[in-house]
Amino acid sequence: PERKISTRSMPGILFLILLFYLGLGIFTRGGMLFYLGHSSESWPQIEGKILSSKIVEDDSDSETMYSLDISYEYSVDNRIYKSSALSYDDLETNDYQKIQDQYHRFPRGPVAGYYDPVTPENSVLQPGATFGCKVLLFFGALKMLSAVAAYFFPYGFTSKSSGLFGR
């Protein structure tokens, strides 16, 4: 019997496996944040108190990024909890105005928040699934689909293509 020789290179297959699992990790993280964000929409509202709030600047990359570092406390069943969660997609952006708007929206003092009645130590000031959660879901799925498509169609959709990972 004639032995068939594989036309795929091992580094190419390893790259596709890595790409698929990277996409799976991103998709899983986005799915978890989306689920928690969506769940937080039904949580009870609680009065809390913002203890501190400041804008944090990160110059470590080529672009300056900003985020809001916030700390607040609230009480459930006579027990005091502290949290720093603004939402399930804590915003980090290069848009200083967007972070400044958040900063002014949550000054020190009283604040309305939302807590998980099953695990009261989980809370957010802004409930709901944010755009960032949906972006993680989309890009995770895109990476997984790209890996699967490149595996099953290594030469593209035409017979003339030489393919990305050899013959």
CSV table of C-alpha atoms in Angstrom, one decimal:
chain,number,residue,atom,x,y,z
A,1,PRO,CA,0.0,0.0,0.0
A,2,GLU,CA,1.1,3.5,-0.8
A,3,ARG,CA,1.9,5.7,2.2
A,4,LYS,CA,0.4,9.1,2.2
A,5,ILE,CA,2.8,11.9,3.3
A,6,SER,CA,1.3,14.8,5.3
A,7,THR,CA,1.3,18.1,3.5
A,8,ARG,CA,1.1,20.1,6.7
A,9,SER,CA,4.1,21.3,8.6
A,10,MET,CA,4.3,20.6,12.4
A,11,PRO,CA,5.1,24.3,13.3
A,12,GLY,CA,2.0,25.3,11.3
A,13,ILE,CA,-0.2,22.9,13.1
A,14,LEU,CA,1.2,23.9,16.5
A,15,PHE,CA,0.6,27.6,15.6
A,16,LEU,CA,-3.1,26.8,14.7
A,17,ILE,CA,-3.5,24.9,18.0
A,18,LEU,CA,-2.0,27.8,19.9
A,19,LEU,CA,-4.3,30.2,18.0
A,20,PHE,CA,-7.4,28.1,18.7
A,21,TYR,CA,-6.6,27.9,22.5
A,22,LEU,CA,-5.8,31.6,22.7
A,23,GLY,CA,-9.2,32.3,21.1
A,24,LEU,CA,-10.9,29.8,23.5
A,25,GLY,CA,-9.3,31.6,26.5
A,26,ILE,CA,-10.4,35.0,25.3
A,27,PHE,CA,-13.9,33.7,24.4
A,28,THR,CA,-14.3,32.0,27.8
A,29,ARG,CA,-13.2,35.2,29.6
A,30,GLY,CA,-15.6,37.3,27.6
A,31,GLY,CA,-18.4,34.8,28.2
A,32,MET,CA,-17.8,34.8,32.0
A,33,LEU,CA,-17.8,38.6,32.1
A,34,PHE,CA,-20.9,38.8,29.9
A,35,TYR,CA,-22.7,36.3,32.2
A,36,LEU,CA,-21.7,38.1,35.4
A,37,GLY,CA,-22.6,41.5,33.9
A,38,HIS,CA,-26.0,40.3,32.7
A,39,SER,CA,-26.6,38.7,36.1
A,40,SER,CA,-25.8,41.9,37.9
A,41,GLU,CA,-28.8,43.6,36.2
A,42,SER,CA,-31.1,41.7,38.6
A,43,TRP,CA,-29.1,42.3,41.7
A,44,PRO,CA,-30.6,44.4,44.5
A,45,GLN,CA,-29.5,48.0,44.9
A,46,ILE,CA,-27.7,49.1,48.0
A,47,GLU,CA,-26.5,52.4,49.3
A,48,GLY,CA,-22.8,52.6,49.8
A,49,LYS,CA,-20.0,55.2,50.3
A,50,ILE,CA,-17.1,55.9,47.9
A,51,LEU,CA,-14.0,56.1,50.0
A,52,SER,CA,-11.5,57.1,47.3
A,53,SER,CA,-11.5,57.7,43.6
A,54,LYS,CA,-8.6,58.6,41.4
A,55,ILE,CA,-7.6,58.5,37.7
A,56,VAL,CA,-4.6,56.2,37.1
A,57,GLU,CA,-2.3,56.9,34.2
A,58,ASP,CA,-0.2,54.0,32.6
A,59,ASP,CA,2.7,55.1,30.3
A,60,SER,CA,4.2,51.6,30.1
A,61,ASP,CA,3.2,51.0,26.5
A,62,SER,CA,3.6,53.3,23.5
A,63,GLU,CA,0.2,54.8,24.2
A,64,THR,CA,-0.9,56.4,27.5
A,65,MET,CA,-3.8,54.5,29.0
A,66,TYR,CA,-6.2,55.7,31.8
A,67,SER,CA,-8.4,53.9,34.3
A,68,LEU,CA,-10.4,54.7,37.4
A,69,ASP,CA,-9.1,53.4,40.7
A,70,ILE,CA,-12.2,53.5,43.0
A,71,SER,CA,-12.8,52.1,46.4
A,72,TYR,CA,-16.2,51.9,48.2
A,73,GLU,CA,-17.9,50.2,51.0
A,74,TYR,CA,-21.5,49.0,51.6
A,75,SER,CA,-23.3,47.0,54.2
A,76,VAL,CA,-25.5,43.9,53.8
A,77,ASP,CA,-27.0,42.2,56.9
A,78,ASN,CA,-25.0,44.4,59.3
A,79,ARG,CA,-21.7,43.3,57.7
A,80,ILE,CA,-19.5,45.8,55.9
A,81,TYR,CA,-17.9,44.9,52.6
A,82,LYS,CA,-15.4,46.8,50.5
A,83,SER,CA,-15.0,46.7,46.8
A,84,SER,CA,-13.2,48.3,43.9
A,85,ALA,CA,-15.4,47.0,41.0
A,86,LEU,CA,-16.9,49.7,38.9
A,87,SER,CA,-18.4,47.1,36.5
A,88,TYR,CA,-17.6,43.7,35.1
A,89,ASP,CA,-15.5,45.4,32.4
A,90,ASP,CA,-13.4,47.9,34.3
A,91,LEU,CA,-12.6,50.5,31.7
A,92,GLU,CA,-9.1,51.2,30.6
A,93,THR,CA,-8.8,53.5,27.6
A,94,ASN,CA,-6.6,56.1,25.9
A,95,ASP,CA,-9.6,58.5,26.0
A,96,TYR,CA,-8.9,60.7,29.1
A,97,GLN,CA,-12.2,62.5,28.8
A,98,LYS,CA,-14.1,59.2,29.1
A,99,ILE,CA,-12.3,58.4,32.4
A,100,GLN,CA,-12.7,61.9,33.6
A,101,ASP,CA,-16.5,61.6,33.1
A,102,GLN,CA,-16.5,58.4,35.1
A,103,TYR,CA,-14.5,60.1,37.8
A,104,HIS,CA,-17.0,63.0,38.1
A,105,ARG,CA,-19.9,60.5,38.0
A,106,PHE,CA,-18.5,58.8,41.2
A,107,PRO,CA,-17.2,61.5,43.6
A,108,ARG,CA,-16.4,60.7,47.2
A,109,GLY,CA,-19.5,60.2,49.3
A,110,PRO,CA,-22.8,58.3,49.0
A,111,VAL,CA,-23.3,56.0,46.0
A,112,ALA,CA,-25.9,53.5,44.7
A,113,GLY,CA,-24.4,50.1,44.0
A,114,TYR,CA,-25.6,46.6,43.3
A,115,TYR,CA,-24.6,43.4,45.1
A,116,ASP,CA,-24.9,39.7,44.5
A,117,PRO,CA,-27.5,38.4,47.1
A,118,VAL,CA,-25.8,34.9,47.0
A,119,THR,CA,-22.3,36.2,47.5
A,120,PRO,CA,-22.7,39.7,48.9
A,121,GLU,CA,-18.9,40.4,48.6
A,122,ASN,CA,-19.5,40.7,44.9
A,123,SER,CA,-20.7,44.1,43.9
A,124,VAL,CA,-20.6,46.7,41.1
A,125,LEU,CA,-21.5,50.3,40.7
A,126,GLN,CA,-22.6,49.9,37.1
A,127,PRO,CA,-24.5,46.7,36.4
A,128,GLY,CA,-24.9,45.0,33.0
A,129,ALA,CA,-22.9,43.4,30.3
A,130,THR,CA,-20.7,46.0,28.7
A,131,PHE,CA,-19.4,46.5,25.2
A,132,GLY,CA,-16.0,45.2,26.3
A,133,CYS,CA,-17.5,41.8,27.2
A,134,LYS,CA,-19.0,41.5,23.8
A,135,VAL,CA,-15.7,42.5,22.1
A,136,LEU,CA,-13.9,39.7,23.9
A,137,LEU,CA,-16.6,37.2,22.8
A,138,PHE,CA,-16.3,38.3,19.2
A,139,PHE,CA,-12.5,38.3,19.0
A,140,GLY,CA,-12.2,35.0,20.8
A,141,ALA,CA,-14.7,33.4,18.4
A,142,LEU,CA,-12.9,35.0,15.5
A,143,LYS,CA,-9.5,33.5,16.5
A,144,MET,CA,-11.0,30.1,17.0
A,145,LEU,CA,-12.8,30.2,13.6
A,146,SER,CA,-9.6,31.4,11.9
A,147,ALA,CA,-7.6,28.5,13.3
A,148,VAL,CA,-10.3,26.0,12.3
A,149,ALA,CA,-10.6,27.5,8.8
A,150,ALA,CA,-6.8,27.5,8.3
A,151,TYR,CA,-6.6,23.9,9.3
A,152,PHE,CA,-9.4,22.6,7.0
A,153,PHE,CA,-8.6,25.0,4.2
A,154,PRO,CA,-4.8,25.3,4.2
A,155,TYR,CA,-4.7,26.4,0.6
A,156,GLY,CA,-7.6,28.8,0.8
A,157,PHE,CA,-10.6,28.2,-1.3
A,158,THR,CA,-8.8,27.8,-4.6
A,159,SER,CA,-6.6,25.1,-5.8
A,160,LYS,CA,-4.0,27.6,-7.1
A,161,SER,CA,-3.2,29.0,-3.7
A,162,SER,CA,0.1,27.8,-2.1
A,163,GLY,CA,-1.3,27.9,1.4
A,164,LEU,CA,0.1,29.5,4.5
A,165,PHE,CA,1.9,26.5,6.1
A,166,GLY,CA,3.4,24.7,3.1
A,167,ARG,CA,2.2,21.7,1.1
